[in-house]
PDB file of C-alpha atoms in Angstrom:
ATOM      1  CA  UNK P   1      46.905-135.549 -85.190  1.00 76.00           C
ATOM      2  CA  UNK P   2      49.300-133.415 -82.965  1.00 87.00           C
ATOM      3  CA  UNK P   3      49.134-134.519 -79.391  1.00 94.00           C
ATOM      4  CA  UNK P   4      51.212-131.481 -78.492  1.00 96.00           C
ATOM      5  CA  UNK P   5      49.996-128.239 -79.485  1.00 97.00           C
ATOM      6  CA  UNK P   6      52.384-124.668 -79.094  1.00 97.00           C
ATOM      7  CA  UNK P   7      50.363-122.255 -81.302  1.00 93.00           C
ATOM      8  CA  UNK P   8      52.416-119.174 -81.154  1.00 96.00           C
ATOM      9  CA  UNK P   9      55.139-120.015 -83.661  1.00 95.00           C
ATOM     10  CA  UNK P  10      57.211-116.905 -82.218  1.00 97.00           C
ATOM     11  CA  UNK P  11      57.150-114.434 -79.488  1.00 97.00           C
ATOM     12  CA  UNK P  12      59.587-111.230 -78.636  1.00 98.00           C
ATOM     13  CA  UNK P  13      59.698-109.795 -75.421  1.00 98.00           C
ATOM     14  CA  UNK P  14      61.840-107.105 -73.837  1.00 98.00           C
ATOM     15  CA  UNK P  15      64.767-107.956 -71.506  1.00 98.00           C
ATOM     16  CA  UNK P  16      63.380-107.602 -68.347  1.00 98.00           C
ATOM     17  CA  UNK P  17      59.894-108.259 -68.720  1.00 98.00           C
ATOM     18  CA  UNK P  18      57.808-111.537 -68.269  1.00 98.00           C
ATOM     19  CA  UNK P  19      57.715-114.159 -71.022  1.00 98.00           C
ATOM     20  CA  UNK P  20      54.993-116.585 -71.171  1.00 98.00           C
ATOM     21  CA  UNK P  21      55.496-119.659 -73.225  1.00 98.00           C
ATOM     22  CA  UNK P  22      52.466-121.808 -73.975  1.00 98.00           C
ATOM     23  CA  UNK P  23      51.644-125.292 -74.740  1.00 98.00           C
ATOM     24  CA  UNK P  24      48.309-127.442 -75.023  1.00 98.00           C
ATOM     25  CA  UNK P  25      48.094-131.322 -75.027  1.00 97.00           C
ATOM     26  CA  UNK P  26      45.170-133.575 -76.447  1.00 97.00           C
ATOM     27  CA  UNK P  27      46.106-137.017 -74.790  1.00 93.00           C
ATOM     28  CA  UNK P  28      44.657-137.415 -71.018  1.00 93.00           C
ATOM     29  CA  UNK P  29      47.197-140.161 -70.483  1.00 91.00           C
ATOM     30  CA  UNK P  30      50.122-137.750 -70.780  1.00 92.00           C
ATOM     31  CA  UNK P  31      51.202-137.900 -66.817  1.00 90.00           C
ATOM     32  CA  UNK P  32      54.848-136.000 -67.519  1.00 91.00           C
ATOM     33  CA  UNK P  33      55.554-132.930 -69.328  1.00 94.00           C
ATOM     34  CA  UNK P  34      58.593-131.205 -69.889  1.00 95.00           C
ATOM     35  CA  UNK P  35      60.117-128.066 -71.463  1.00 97.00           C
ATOM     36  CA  UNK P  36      63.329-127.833 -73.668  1.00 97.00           C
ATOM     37  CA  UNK P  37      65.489-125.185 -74.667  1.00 97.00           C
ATOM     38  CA  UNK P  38      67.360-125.197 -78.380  1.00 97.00           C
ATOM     39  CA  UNK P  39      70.232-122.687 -79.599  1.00 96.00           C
ATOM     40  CA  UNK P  40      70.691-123.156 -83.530  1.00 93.00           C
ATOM     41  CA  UNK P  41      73.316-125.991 -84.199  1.00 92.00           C
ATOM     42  CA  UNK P  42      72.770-127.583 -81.038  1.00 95.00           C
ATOM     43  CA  UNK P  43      71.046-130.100 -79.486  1.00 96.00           C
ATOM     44  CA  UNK P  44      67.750-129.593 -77.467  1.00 97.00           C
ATOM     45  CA  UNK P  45      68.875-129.349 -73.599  1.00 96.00           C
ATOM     46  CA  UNK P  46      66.553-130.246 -70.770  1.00 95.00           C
ATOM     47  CA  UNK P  47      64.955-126.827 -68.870  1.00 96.00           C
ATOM     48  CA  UNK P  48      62.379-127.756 -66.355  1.00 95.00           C
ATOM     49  CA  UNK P  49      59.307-130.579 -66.129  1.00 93.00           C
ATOM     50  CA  UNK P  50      56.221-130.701 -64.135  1.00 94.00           C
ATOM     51  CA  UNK P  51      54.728-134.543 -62.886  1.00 91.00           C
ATOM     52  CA  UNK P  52      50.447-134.183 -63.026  1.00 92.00           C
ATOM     53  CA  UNK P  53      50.117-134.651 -59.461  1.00 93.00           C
ATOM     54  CA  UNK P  54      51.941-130.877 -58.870  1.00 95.00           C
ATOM     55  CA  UNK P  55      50.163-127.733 -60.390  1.00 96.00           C
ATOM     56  CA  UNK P  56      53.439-125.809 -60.492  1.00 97.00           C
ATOM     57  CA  UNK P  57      57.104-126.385 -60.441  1.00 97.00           C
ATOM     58  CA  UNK P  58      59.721-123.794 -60.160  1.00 97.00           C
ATOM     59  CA  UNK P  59      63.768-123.260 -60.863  1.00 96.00           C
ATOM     60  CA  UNK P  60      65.335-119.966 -60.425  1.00 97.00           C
ATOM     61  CA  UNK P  61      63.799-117.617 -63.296  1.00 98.00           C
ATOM     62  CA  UNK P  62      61.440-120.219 -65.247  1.00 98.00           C
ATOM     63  CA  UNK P  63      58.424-121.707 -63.535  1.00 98.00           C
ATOM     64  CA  UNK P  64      56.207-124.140 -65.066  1.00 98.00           C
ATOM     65  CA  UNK P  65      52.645-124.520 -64.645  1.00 98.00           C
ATOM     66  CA  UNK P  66      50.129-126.729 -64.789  1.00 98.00           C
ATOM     67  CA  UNK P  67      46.270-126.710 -65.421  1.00 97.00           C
ATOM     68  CA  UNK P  68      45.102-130.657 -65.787  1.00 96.00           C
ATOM     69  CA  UNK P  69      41.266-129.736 -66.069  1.00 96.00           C
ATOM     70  CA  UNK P  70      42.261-127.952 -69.175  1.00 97.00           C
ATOM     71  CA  UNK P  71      45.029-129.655 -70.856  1.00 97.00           C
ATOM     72  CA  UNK P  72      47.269-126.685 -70.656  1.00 98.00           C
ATOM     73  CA  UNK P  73      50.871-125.516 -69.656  1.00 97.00           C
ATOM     74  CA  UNK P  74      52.599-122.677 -69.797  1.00 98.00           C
ATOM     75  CA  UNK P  75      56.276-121.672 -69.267  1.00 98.00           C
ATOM     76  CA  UNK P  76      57.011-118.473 -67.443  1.00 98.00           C
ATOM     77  CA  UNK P  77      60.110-116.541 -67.549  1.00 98.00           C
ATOM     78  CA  UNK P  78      61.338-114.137 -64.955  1.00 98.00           C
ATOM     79  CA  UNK P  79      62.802-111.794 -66.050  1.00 98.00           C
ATOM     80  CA  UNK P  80      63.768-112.523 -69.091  1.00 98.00           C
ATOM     81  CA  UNK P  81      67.371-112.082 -70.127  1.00 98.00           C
ATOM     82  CA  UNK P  82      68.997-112.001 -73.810  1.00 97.00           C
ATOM     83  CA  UNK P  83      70.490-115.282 -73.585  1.00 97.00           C
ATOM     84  CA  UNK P  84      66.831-116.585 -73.927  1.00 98.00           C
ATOM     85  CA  UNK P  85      66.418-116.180 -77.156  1.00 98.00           C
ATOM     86  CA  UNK P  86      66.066-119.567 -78.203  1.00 98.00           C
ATOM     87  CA  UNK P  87      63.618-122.405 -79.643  1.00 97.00           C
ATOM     88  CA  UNK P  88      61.527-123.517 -76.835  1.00 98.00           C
ATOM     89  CA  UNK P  89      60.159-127.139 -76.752  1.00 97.00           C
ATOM     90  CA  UNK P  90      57.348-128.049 -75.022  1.00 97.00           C
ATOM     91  CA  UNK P  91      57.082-132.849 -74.599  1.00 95.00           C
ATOM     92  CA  UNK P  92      54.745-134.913 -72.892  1.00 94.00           C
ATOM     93  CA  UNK P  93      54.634-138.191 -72.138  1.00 90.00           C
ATOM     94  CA  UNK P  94      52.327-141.212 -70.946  1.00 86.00           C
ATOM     95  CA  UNK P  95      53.093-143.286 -67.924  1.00 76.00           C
ATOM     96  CA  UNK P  96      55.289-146.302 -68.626  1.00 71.00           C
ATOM     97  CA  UNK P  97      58.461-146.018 -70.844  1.00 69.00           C
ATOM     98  CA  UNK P  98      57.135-143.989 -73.378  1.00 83.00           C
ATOM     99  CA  UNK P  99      59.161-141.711 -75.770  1.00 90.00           C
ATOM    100  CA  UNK P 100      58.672-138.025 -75.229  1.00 92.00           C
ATOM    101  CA  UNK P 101      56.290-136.090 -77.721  1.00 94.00           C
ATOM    102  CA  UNK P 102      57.092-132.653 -78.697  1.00 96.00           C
ATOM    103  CA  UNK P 103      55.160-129.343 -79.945  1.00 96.00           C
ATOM    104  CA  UNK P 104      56.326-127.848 -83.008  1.00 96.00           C
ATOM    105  CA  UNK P 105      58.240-125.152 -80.570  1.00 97.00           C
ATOM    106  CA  UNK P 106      58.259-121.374 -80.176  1.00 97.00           C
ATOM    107  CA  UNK P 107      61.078-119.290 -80.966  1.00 97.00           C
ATOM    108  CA  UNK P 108      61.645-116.283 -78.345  1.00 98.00           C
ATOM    109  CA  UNK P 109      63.139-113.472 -78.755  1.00 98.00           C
ATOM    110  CA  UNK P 110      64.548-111.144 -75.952  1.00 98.00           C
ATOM    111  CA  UNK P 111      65.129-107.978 -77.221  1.00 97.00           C
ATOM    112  CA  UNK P 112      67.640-105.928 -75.142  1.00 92.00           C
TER     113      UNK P 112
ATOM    114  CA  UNK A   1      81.658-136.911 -69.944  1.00 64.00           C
ATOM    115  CA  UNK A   2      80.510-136.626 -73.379  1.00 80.00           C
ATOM    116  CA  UNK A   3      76.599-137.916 -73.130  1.00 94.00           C
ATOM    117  CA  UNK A   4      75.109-138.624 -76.623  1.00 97.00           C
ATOM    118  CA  UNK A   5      77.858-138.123 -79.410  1.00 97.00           C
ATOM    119  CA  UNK A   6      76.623-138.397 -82.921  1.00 98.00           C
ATOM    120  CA  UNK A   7      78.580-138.489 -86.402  1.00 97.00           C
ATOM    121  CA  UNK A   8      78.851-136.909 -88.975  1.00 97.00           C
ATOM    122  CA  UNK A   9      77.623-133.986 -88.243  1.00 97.00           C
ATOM    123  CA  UNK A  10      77.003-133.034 -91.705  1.00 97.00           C
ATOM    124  CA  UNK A  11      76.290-135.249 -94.666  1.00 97.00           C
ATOM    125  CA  UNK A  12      75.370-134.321 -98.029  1.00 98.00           C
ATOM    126  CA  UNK A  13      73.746-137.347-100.297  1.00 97.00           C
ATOM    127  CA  UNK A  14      72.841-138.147-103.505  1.00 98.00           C
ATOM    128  CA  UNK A  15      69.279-139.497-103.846  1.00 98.00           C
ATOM    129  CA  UNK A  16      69.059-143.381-103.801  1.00 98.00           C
ATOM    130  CA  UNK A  17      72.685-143.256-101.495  1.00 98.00           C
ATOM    131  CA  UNK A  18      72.745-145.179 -98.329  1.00 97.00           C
ATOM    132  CA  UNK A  19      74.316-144.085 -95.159  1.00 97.00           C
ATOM    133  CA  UNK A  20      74.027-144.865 -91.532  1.00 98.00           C
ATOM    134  CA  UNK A  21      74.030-142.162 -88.785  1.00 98.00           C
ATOM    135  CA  UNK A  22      76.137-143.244 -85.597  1.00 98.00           C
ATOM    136  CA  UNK A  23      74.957-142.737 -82.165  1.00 98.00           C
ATOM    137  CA  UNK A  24      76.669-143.823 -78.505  1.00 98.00           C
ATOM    138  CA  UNK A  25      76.175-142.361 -75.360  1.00 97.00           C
ATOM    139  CA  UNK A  26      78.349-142.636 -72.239  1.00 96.00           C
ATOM    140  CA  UNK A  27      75.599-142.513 -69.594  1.00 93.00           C
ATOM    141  CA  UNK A  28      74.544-145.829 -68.805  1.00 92.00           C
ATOM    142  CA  UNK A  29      71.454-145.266 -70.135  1.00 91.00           C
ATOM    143  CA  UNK A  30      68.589-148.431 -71.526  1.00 90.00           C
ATOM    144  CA  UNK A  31      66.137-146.250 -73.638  1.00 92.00           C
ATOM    145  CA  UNK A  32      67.375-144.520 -77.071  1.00 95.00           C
ATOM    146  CA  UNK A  33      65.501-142.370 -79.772  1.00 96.00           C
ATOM    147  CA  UNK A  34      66.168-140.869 -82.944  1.00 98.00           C
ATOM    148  CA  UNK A  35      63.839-137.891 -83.829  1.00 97.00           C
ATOM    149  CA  UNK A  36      63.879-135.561 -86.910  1.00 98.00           C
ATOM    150  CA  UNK A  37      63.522-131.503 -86.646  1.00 97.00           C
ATOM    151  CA  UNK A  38      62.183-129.822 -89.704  1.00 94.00           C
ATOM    152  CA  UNK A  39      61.256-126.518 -89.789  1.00 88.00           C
ATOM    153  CA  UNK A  40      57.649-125.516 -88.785  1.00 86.00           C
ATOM    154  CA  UNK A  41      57.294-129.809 -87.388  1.00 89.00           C
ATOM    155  CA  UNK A  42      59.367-129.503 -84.100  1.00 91.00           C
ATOM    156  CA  UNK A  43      60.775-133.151 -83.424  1.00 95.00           C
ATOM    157  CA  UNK A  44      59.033-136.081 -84.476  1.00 96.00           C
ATOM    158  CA  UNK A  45      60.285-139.334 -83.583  1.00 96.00           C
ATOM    159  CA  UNK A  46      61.812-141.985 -86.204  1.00 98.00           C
ATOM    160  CA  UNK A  47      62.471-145.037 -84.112  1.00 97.00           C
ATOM    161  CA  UNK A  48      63.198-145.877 -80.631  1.00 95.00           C
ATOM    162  CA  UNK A  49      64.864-148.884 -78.076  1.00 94.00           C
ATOM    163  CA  UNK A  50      63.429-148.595 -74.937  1.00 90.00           C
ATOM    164  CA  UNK A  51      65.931-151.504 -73.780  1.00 89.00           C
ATOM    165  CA  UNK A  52      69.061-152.912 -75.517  1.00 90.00           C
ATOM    166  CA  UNK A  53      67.733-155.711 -77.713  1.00 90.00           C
ATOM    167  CA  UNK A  54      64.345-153.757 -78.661  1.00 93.00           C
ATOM    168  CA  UNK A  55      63.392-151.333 -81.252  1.00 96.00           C
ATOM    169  CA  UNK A  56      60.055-149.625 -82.269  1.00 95.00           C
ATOM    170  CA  UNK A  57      58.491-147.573 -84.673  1.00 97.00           C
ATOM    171  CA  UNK A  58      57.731-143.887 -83.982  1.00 95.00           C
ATOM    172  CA  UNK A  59      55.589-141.359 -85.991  1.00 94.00           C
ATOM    173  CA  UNK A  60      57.437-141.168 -89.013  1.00 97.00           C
ATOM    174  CA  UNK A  61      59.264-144.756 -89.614  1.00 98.00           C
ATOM    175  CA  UNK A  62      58.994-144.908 -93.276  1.00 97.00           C
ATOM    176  CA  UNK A  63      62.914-145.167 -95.475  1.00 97.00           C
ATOM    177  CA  UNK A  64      64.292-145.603 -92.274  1.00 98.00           C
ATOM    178  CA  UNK A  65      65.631-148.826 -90.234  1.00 98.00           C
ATOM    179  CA  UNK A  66      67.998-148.926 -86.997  1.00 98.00           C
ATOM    180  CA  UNK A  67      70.366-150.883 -85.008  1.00 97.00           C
ATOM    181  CA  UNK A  68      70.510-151.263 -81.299  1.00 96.00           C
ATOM    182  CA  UNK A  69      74.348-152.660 -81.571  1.00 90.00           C
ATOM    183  CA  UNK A  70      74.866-153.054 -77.908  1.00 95.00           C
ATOM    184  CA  UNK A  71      73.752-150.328 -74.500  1.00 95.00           C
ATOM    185  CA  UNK A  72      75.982-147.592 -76.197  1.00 97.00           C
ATOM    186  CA  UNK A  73      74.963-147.517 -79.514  1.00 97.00           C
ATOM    187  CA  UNK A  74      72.027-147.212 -81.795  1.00 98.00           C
ATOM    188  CA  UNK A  75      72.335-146.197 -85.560  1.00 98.00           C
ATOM    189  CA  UNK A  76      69.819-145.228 -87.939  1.00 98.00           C
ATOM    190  CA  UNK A  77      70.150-146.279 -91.777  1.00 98.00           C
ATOM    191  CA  UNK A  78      68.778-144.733 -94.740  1.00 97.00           C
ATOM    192  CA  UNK A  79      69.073-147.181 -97.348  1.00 94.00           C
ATOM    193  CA  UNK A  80      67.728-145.424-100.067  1.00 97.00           C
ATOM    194  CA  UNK A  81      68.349-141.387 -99.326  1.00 97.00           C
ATOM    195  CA  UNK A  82      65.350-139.306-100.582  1.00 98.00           C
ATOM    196  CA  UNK A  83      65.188-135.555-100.935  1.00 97.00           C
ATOM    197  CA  UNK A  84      62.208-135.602 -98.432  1.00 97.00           C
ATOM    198  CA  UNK A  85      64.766-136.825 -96.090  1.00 98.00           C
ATOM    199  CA  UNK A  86      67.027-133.847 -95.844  1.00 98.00           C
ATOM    200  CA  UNK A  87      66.343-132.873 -91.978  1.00 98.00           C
ATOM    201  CA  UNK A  88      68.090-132.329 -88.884  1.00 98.00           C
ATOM    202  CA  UNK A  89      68.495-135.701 -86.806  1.00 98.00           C
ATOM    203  CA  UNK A  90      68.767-136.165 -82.964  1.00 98.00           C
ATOM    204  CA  UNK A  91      69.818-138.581 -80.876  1.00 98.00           C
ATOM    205  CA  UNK A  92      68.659-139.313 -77.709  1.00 96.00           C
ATOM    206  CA  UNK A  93      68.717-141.347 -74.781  1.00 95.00           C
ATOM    207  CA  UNK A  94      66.734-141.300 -71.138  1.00 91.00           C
ATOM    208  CA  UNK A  95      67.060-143.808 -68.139  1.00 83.00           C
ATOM    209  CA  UNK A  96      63.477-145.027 -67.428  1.00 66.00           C
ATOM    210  CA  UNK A  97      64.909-146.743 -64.586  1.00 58.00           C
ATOM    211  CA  UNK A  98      65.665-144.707 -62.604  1.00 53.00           C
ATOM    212  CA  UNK A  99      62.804-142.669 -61.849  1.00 56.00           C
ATOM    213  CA  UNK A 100      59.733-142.471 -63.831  1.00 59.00           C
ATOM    214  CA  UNK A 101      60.129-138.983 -64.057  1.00 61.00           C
ATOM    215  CA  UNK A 102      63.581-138.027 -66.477  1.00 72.00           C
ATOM    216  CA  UNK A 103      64.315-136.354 -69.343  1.00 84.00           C
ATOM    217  CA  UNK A 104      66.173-137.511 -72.534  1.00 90.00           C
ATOM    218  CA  UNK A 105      69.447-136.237 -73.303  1.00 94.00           C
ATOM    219  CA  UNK A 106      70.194-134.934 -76.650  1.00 96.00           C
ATOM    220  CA  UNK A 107      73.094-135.121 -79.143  1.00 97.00           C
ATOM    221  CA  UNK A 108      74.433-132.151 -81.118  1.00 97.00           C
ATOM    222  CA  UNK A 109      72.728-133.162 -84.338  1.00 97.00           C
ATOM    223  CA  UNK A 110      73.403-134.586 -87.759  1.00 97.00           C
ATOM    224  CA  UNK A 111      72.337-132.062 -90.898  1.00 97.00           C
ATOM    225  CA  UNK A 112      71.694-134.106 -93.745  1.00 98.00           C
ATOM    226  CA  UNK A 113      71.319-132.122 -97.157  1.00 97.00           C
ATOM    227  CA  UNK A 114      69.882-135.307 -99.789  1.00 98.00           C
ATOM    228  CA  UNK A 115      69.925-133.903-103.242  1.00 97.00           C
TER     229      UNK A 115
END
């Protein structure tokens, strides 16, 4: 049963708009979640995480937020730029060394 | 600094070959994973060592083992390859140590093609 749920398999958005990136987890012990970013051939690369004590975490153009009550995060984009384009990853993870659990990802497309 | 180096980074096998996918990173870290991307699954995880000397099943274990040779390095074997197995693999490592809160680092990838 997927723990980590991204349900838009795709999204395009035009280069300067807003892009809104969603993910929804099942386990409540998940206390760490993160977003990754993956070009084609490469490996994923770290973007931006969020603990569960903050509601919202912000670096430059991508903020991350955080809704506990309903098991819900989303990844905002502003504004987005053509160099986005890319797989996006959304992991979780349960306090203690636990391994990272990812959604099945969304692939954005910025359209110039 | 090189972080999480993997080889090869392309393999084509015949079904019922063996090989063993090489992983070391450079970053002092304790925990390592190997995960699998296939399209439509995202990464699932194979195996991981959360400390040298330690290794545990992940979601998808099955025709798989692994090696935590020393900090550096942790390989994962297929002994007998099966078409099923033809995926992207990852490499990763994280240091739970120091903070609670880090991400893993990720290697470039190994695409295997079993036929």
């Amino acid at each position: 049963d997927q723990q980590v749920k991204q349900n838009s398999p795709s999204l395009s958005v035009q280069e300067g708009r807003i892009s809104i990136l969603n993910c929804d987890y099942t386990n409540s012990m998940f206390d760490y979640f993160l977003w990754y970013k993956k070009y084609p051939a490469e490996g994923p690369t770290f973007l931006i995480s969020i603990s569960s004590i903050k509601d919202k975490n912000e670096d430059g153009r991508f903020t991350v937020f955080l809704n506990k009550s309903a098991k819900h995060l989303s990844l905002h984009i502003v504004p987005s730029q053509p160099g986005d384009s890319a797989v996006y990853f959304c992991a979780a993870s349960a306090f203690g060394n636990t391994p990272l659990v990812f959604g099945k990802g969304t692939r954005l497309s910025v359209i110039a | 600094n090189a972080g999480v180096t993997q080889t090869p980074k392309f393999q084509v096998l015949k079904t019922g070959q063996s090989m063993t996918l090489q992983c070391a990173q450079d970053m002092n870290h304790n925990s390592m994973y190997w995960y699998r991307q296939d399209p439509g699954m995202g990464l699932r995880l194979i195996y991981y060592s959360a400390s040298e000397g330690t290794t545990d099943k992940g979601e998808v274990p099955n025709g798989y083992n692994v090696s935590r040779l020393n900090k550096r390095e942790f390989s994962l074997r297929l002994e007998s390859a099966a078409p099923s197995q033809t995926s992207v693999y990852f490499c990763a490592s994280s240091d739970f140590r120091v903070t609670r809160n880090t991400e893993a680092f990720f290697g470039q990838g190994t695409r295997l093609t079993v036929v």
